[in-house]
mmCIF file with all atom_site columns, C-alpha atoms and ligand atoms in Angstrom:
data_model
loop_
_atom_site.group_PDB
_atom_site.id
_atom_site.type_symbol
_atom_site.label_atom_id
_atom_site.label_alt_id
_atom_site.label_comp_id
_atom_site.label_asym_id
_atom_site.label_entity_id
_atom_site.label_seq_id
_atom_site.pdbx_PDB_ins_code
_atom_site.Cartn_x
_atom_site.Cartn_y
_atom_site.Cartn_z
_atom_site.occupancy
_atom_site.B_iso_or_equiv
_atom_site.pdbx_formal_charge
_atom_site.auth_seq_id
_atom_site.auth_comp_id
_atom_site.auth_asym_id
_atom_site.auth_atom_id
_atom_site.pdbx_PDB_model_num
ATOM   1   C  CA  . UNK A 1 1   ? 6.739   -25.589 -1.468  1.00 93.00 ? 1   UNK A CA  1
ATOM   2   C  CA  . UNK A 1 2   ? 3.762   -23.163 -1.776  1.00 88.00 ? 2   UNK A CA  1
ATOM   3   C  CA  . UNK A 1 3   ? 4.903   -19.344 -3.029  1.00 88.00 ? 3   UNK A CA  1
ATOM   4   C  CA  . UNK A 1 4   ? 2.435   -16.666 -3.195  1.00 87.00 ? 4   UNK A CA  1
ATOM   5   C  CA  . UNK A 1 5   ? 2.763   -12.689 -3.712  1.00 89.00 ? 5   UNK A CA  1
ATOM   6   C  CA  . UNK A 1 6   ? 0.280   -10.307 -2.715  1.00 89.00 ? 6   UNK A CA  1
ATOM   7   C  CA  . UNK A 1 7   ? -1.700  -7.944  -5.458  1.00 91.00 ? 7   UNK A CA  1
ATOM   8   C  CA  . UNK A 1 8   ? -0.711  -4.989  -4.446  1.00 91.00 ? 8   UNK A CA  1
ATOM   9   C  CA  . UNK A 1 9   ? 3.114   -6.009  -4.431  1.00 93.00 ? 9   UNK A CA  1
ATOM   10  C  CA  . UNK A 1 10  ? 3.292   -7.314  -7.835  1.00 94.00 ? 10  UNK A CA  1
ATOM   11  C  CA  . UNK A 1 11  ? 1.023   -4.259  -9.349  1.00 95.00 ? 11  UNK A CA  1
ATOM   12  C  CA  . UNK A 1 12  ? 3.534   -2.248  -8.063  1.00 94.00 ? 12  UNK A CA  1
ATOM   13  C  CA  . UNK A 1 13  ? 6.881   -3.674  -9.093  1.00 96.00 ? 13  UNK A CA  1
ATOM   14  C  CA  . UNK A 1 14  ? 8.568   -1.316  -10.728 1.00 96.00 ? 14  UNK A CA  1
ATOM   15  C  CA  . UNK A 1 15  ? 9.853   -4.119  -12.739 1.00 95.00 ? 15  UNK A CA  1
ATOM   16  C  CA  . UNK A 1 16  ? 6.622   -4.967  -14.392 1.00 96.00 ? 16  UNK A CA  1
ATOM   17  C  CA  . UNK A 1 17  ? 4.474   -1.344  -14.135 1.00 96.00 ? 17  UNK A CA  1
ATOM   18  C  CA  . UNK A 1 18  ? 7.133   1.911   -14.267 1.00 95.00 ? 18  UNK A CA  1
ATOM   19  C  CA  . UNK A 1 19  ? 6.548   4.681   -12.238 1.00 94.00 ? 19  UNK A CA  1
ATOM   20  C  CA  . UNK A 1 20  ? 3.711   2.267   -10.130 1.00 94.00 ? 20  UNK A CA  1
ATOM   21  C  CA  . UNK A 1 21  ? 2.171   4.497   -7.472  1.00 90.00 ? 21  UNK A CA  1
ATOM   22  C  CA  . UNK A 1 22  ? 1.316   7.247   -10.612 1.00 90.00 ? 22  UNK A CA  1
ATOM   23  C  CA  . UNK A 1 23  ? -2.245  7.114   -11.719 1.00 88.00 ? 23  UNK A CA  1
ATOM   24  C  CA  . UNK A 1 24  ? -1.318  6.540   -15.184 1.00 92.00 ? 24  UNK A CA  1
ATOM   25  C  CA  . UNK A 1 25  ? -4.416  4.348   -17.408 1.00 91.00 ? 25  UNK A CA  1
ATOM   26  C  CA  . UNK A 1 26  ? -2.784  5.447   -20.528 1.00 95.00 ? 26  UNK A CA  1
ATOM   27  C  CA  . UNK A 1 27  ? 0.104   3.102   -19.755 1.00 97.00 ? 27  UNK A CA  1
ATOM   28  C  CA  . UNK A 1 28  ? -1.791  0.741   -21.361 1.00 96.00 ? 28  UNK A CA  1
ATOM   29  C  CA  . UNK A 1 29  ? -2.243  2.459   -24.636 1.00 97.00 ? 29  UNK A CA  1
ATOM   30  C  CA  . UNK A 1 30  ? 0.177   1.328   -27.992 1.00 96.00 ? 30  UNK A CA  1
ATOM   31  C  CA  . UNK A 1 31  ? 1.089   4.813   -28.168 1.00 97.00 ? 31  UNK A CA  1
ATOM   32  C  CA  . UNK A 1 32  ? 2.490   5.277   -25.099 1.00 95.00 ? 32  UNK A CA  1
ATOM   33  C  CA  . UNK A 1 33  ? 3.895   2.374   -23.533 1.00 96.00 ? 33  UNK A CA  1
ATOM   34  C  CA  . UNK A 1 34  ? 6.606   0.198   -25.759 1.00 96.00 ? 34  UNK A CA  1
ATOM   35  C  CA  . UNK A 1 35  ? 4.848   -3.379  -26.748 1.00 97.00 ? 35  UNK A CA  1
ATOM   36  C  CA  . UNK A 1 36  ? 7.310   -5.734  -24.937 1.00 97.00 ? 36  UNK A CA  1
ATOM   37  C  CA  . UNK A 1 37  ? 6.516   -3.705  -21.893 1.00 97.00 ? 37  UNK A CA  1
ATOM   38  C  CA  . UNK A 1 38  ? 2.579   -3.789  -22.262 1.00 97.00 ? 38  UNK A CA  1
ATOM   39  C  CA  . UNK A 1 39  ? 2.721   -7.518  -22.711 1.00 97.00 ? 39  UNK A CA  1
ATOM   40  C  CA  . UNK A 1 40  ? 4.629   -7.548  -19.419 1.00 96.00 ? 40  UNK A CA  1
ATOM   41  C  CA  . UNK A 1 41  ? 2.503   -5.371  -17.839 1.00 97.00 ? 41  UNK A CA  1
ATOM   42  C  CA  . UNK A 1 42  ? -0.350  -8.153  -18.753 1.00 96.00 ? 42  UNK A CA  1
ATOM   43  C  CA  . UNK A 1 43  ? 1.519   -10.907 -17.356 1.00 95.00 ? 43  UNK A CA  1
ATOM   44  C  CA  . UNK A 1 44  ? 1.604   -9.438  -14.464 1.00 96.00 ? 44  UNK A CA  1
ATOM   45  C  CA  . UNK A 1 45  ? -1.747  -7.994  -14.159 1.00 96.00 ? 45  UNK A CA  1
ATOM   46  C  CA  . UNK A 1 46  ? -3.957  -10.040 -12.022 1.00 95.00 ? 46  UNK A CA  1
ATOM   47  C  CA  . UNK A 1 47  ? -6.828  -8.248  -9.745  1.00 94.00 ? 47  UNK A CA  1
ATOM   48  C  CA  . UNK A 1 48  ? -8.977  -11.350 -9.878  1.00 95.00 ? 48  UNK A CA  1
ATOM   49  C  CA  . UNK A 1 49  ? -6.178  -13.773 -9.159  1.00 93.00 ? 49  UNK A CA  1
ATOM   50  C  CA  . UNK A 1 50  ? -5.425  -16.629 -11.295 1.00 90.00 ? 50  UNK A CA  1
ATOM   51  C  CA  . UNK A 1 51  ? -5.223  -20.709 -10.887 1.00 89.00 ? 51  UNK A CA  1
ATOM   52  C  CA  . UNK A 1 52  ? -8.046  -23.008 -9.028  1.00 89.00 ? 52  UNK A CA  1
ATOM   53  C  CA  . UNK A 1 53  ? -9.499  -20.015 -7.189  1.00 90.00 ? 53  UNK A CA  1
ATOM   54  C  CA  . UNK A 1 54  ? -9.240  -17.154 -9.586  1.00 94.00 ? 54  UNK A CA  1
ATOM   55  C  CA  . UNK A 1 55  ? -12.207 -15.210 -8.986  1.00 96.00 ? 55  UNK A CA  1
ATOM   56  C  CA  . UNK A 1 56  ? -15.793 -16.799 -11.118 1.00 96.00 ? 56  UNK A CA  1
ATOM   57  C  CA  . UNK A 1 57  ? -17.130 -13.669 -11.305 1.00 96.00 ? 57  UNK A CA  1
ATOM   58  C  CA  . UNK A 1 58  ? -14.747 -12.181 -13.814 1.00 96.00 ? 58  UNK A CA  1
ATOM   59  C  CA  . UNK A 1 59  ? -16.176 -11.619 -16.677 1.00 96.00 ? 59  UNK A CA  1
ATOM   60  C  CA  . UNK A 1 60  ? -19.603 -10.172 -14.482 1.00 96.00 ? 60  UNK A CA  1
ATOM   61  C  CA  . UNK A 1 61  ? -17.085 -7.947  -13.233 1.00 95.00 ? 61  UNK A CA  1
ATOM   62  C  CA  . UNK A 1 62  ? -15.699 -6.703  -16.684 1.00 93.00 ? 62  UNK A CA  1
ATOM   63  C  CA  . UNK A 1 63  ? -19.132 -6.730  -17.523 1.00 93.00 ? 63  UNK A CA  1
ATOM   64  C  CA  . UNK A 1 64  ? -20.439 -4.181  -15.138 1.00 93.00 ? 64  UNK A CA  1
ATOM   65  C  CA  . UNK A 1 65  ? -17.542 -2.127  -14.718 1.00 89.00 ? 65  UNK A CA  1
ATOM   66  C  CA  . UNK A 1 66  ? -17.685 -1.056  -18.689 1.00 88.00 ? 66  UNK A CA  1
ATOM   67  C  CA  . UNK A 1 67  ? -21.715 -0.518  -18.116 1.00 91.00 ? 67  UNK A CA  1
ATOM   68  C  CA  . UNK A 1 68  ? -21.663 1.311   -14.876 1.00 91.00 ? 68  UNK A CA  1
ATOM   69  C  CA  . UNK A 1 69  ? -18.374 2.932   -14.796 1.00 86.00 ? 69  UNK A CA  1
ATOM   70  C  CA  . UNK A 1 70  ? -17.653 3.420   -18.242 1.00 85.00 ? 70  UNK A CA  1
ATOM   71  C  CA  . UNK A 1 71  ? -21.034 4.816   -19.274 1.00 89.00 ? 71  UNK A CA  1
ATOM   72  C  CA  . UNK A 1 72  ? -21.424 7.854   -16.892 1.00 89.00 ? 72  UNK A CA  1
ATOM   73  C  CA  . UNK A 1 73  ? -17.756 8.807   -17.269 1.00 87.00 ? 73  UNK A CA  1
ATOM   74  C  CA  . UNK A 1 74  ? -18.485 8.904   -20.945 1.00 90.00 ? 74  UNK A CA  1
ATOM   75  C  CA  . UNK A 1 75  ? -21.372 10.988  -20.692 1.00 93.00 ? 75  UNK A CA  1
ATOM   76  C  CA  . UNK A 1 76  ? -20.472 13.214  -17.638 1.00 94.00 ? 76  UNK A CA  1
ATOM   77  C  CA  . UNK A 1 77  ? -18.087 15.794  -17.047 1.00 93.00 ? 77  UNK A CA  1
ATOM   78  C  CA  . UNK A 1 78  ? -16.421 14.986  -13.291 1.00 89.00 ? 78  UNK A CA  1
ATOM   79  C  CA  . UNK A 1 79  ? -13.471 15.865  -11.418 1.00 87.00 ? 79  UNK A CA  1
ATOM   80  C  CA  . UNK A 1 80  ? -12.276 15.176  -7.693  1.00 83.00 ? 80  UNK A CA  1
ATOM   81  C  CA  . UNK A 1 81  ? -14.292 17.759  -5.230  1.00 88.00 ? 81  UNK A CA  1
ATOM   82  C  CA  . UNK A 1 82  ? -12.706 20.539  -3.699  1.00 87.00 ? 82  UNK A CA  1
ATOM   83  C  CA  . UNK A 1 83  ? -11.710 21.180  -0.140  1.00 86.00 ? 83  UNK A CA  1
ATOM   84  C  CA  . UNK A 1 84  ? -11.451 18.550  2.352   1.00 86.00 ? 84  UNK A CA  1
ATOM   85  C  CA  . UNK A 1 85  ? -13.763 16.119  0.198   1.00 89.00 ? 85  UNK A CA  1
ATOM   86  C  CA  . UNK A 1 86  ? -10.774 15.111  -2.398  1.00 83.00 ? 86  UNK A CA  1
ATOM   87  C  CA  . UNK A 1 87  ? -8.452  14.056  0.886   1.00 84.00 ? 87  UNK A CA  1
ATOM   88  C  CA  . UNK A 1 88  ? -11.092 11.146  1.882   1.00 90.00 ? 88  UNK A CA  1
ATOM   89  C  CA  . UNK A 1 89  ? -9.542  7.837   1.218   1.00 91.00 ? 89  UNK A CA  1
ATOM   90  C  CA  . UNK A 1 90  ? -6.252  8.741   0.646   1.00 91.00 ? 90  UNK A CA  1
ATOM   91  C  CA  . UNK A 1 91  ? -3.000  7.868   2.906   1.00 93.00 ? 91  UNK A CA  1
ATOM   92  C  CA  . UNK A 1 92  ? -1.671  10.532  5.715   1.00 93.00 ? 92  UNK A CA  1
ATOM   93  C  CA  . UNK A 1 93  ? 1.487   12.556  4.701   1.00 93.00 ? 93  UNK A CA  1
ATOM   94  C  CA  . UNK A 1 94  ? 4.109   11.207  7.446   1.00 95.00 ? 94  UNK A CA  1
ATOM   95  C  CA  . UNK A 1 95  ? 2.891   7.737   7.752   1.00 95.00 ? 95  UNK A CA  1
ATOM   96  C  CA  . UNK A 1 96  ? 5.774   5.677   7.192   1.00 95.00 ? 96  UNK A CA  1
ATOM   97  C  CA  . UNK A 1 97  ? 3.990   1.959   7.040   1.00 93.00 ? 97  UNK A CA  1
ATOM   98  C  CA  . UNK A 1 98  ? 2.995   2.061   3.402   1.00 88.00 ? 98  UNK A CA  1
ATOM   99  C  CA  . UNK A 1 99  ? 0.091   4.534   3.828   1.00 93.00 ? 99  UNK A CA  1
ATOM   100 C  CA  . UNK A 1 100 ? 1.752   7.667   3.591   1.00 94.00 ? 100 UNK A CA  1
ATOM   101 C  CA  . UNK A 1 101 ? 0.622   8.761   -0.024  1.00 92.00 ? 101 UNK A CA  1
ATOM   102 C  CA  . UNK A 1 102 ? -2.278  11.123  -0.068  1.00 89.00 ? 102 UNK A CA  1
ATOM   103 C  CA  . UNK A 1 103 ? -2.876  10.211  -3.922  1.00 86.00 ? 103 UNK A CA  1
ATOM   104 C  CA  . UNK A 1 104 ? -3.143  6.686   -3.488  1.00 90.00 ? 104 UNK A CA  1
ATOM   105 C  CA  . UNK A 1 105 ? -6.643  5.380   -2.245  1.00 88.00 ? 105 UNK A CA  1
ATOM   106 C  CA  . UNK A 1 106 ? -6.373  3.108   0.619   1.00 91.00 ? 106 UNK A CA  1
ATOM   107 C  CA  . UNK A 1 107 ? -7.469  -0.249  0.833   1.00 88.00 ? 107 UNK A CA  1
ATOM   108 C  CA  . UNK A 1 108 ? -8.141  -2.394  3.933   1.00 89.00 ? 108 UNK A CA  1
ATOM   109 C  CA  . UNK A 1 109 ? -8.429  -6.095  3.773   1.00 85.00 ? 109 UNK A CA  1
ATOM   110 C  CA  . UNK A 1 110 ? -11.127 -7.865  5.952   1.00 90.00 ? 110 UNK A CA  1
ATOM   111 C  CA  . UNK A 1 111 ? -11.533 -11.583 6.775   1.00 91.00 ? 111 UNK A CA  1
ATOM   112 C  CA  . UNK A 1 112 ? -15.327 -11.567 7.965   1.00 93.00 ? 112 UNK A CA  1
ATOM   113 C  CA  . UNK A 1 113 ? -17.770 -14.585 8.696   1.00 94.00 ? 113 UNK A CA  1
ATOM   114 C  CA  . UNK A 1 114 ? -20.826 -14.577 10.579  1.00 94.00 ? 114 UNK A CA  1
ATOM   115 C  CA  . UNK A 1 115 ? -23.537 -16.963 11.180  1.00 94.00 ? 115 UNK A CA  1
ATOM   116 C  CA  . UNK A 1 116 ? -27.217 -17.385 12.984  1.00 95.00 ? 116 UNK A CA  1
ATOM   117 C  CA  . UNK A 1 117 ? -28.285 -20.750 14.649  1.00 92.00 ? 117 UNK A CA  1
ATOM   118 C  CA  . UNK A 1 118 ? -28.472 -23.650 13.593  1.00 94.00 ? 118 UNK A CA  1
ATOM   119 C  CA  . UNK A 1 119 ? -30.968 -23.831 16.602  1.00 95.00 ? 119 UNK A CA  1
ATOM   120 C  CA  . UNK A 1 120 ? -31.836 -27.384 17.887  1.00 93.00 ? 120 UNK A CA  1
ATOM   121 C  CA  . UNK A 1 121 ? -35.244 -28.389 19.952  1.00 92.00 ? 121 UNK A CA  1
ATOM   122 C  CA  . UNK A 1 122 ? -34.822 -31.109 22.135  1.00 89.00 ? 122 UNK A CA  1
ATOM   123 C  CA  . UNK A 1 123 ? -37.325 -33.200 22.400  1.00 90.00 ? 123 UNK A CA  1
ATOM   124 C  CA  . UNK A 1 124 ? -38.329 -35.416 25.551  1.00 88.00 ? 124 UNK A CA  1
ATOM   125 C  CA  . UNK A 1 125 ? -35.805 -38.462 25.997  1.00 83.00 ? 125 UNK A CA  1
ATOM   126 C  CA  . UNK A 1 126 ? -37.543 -41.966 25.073  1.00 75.00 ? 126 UNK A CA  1
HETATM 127 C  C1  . LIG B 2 .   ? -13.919 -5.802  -9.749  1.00 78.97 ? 1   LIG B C1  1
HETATM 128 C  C2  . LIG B 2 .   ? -14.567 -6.849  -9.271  1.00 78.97 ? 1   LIG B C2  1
HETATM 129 C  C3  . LIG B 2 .   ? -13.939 -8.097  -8.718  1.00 78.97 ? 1   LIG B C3  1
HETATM 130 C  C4  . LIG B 2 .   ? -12.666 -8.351  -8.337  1.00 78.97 ? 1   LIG B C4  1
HETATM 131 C  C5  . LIG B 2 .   ? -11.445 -7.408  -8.377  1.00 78.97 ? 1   LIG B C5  1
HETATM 132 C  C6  . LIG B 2 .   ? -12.623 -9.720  -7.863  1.00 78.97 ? 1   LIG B C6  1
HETATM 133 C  C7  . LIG B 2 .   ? -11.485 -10.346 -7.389  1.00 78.97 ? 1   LIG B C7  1
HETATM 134 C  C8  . LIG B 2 .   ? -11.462 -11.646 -6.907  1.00 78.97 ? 1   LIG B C8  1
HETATM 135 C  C9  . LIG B 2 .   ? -10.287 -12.319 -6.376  1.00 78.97 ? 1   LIG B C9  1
HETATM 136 C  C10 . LIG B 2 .   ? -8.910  -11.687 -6.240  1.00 78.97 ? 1   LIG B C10 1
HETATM 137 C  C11 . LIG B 2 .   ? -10.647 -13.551 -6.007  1.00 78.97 ? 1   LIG B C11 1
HETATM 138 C  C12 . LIG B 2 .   ? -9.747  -14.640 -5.387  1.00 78.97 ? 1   LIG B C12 1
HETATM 139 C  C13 . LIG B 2 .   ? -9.898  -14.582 -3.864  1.00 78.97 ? 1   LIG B C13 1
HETATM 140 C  C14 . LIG B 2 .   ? -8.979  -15.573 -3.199  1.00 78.97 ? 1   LIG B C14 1
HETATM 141 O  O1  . LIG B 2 .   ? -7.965  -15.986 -3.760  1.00 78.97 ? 1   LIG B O1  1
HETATM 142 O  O2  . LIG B 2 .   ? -9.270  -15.937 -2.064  1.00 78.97 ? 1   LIG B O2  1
HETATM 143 C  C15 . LIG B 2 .   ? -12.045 -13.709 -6.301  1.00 78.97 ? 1   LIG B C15 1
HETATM 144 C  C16 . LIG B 2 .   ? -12.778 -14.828 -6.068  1.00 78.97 ? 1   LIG B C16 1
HETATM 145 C  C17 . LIG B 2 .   ? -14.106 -14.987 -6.365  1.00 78.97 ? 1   LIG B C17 1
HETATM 146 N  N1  . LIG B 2 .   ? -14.925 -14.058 -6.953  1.00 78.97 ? 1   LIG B N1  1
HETATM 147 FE FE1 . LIG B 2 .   ? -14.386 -12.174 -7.499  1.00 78.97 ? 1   LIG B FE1 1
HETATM 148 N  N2  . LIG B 2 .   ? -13.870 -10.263 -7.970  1.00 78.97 ? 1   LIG B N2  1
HETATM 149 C  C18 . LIG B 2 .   ? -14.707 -9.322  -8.494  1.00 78.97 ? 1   LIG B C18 1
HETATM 150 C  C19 . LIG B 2 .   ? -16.055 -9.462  -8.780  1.00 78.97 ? 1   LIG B C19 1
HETATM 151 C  C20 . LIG B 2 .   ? -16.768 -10.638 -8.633  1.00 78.97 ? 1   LIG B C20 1
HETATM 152 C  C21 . LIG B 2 .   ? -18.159 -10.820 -9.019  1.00 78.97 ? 1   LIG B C21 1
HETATM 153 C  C22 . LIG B 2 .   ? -19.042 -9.741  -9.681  1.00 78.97 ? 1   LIG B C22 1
HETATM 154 C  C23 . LIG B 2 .   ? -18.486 -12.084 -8.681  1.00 78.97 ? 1   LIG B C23 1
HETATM 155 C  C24 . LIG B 2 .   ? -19.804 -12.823 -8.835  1.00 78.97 ? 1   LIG B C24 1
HETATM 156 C  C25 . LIG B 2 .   ? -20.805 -12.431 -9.571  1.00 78.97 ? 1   LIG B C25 1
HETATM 157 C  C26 . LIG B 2 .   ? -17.328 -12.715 -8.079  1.00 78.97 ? 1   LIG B C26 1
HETATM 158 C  C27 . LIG B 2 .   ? -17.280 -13.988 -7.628  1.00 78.97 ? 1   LIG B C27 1
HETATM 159 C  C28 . LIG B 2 .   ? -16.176 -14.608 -7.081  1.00 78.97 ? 1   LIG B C28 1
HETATM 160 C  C29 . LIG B 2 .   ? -16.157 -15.953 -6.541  1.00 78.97 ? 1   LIG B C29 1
HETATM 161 C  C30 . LIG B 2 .   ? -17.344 -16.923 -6.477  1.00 78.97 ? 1   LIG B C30 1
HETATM 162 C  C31 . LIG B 2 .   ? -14.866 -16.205 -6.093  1.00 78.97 ? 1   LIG B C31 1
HETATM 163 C  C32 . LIG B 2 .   ? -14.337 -17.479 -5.421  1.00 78.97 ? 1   LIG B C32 1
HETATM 164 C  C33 . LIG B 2 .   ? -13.746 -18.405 -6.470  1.00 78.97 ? 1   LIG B C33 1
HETATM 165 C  C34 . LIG B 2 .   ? -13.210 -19.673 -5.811  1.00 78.97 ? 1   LIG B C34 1
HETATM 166 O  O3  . LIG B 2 .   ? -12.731 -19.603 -4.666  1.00 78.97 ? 1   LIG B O3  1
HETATM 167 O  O4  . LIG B 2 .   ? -13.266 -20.713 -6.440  1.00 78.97 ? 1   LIG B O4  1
HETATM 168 N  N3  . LIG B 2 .   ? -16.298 -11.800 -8.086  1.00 78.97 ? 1   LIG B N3  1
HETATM 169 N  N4  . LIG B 2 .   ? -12.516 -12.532 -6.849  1.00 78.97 ? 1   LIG B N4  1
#
């Protein structure tokens, strides 16, 4: 028998990450989080999936991330815009199916495939 959980279910058991939906990256600091609970936190922690078709580009992705993410948000001063602009991407106060939490970015998954030809020229029958 097969089990499988999705991402988003196990990054947000309370069990393994406290107070999930909160924004909180310092959880993962030494000073702040107990050690027994960091390691479980780690267990836990898998955005690029693990096993036979964990993702290859993993270590590309931890790669980039620290230049292109962590470099401006060292250098730069930012914080969310004002007015309407900080809203975008969040969930809709009300919404009862999971997506209800204007704080929590909202992800959609898509299944896409697409293809052009292969196109064939038939040839006069012998
Ligand atoms: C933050 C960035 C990324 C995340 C969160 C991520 C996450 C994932 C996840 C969850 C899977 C498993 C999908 C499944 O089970 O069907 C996967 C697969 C894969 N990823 Fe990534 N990925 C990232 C970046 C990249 C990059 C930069 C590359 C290539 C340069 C890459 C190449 C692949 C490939 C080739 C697979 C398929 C592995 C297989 O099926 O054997 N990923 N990724």
């Amino acid at each position: 028998m097969q089990v499988g959980v999705k991402f988003y279910t196990l990054h947000h058991n309370e069990k393994y990450f406290p107070d999930p939906c909160v924004f909180k990256p310092k959880r993962w600091l030494a000073s702040q989080t107990p050690e027994a609970q960091i390691n479980l936190m780690r267990e836990a922690f898998t955005p690029f999936s693990i096993g036979y078709h964990g993702c290859a580009g993993k270590p590309m992705a931890y790669l980039e991330t620290s230049l292109i993410i962590a470099k401006p948000l060292w250098y730069f001063n930012c914080k969310l815009a004002s007015g309407r602009l900080w809203k975008v991407g969040g969930g809709t106060p009300g919404r009862t199916d999971g997506r209800g939490r204007p704080d929590e970015y909202q992800l959609y998954d898509i299944i896409a495939g697409e293809h052009d030809g292969t196109y064939l020229r038939f040839l006069t029958s012998r």
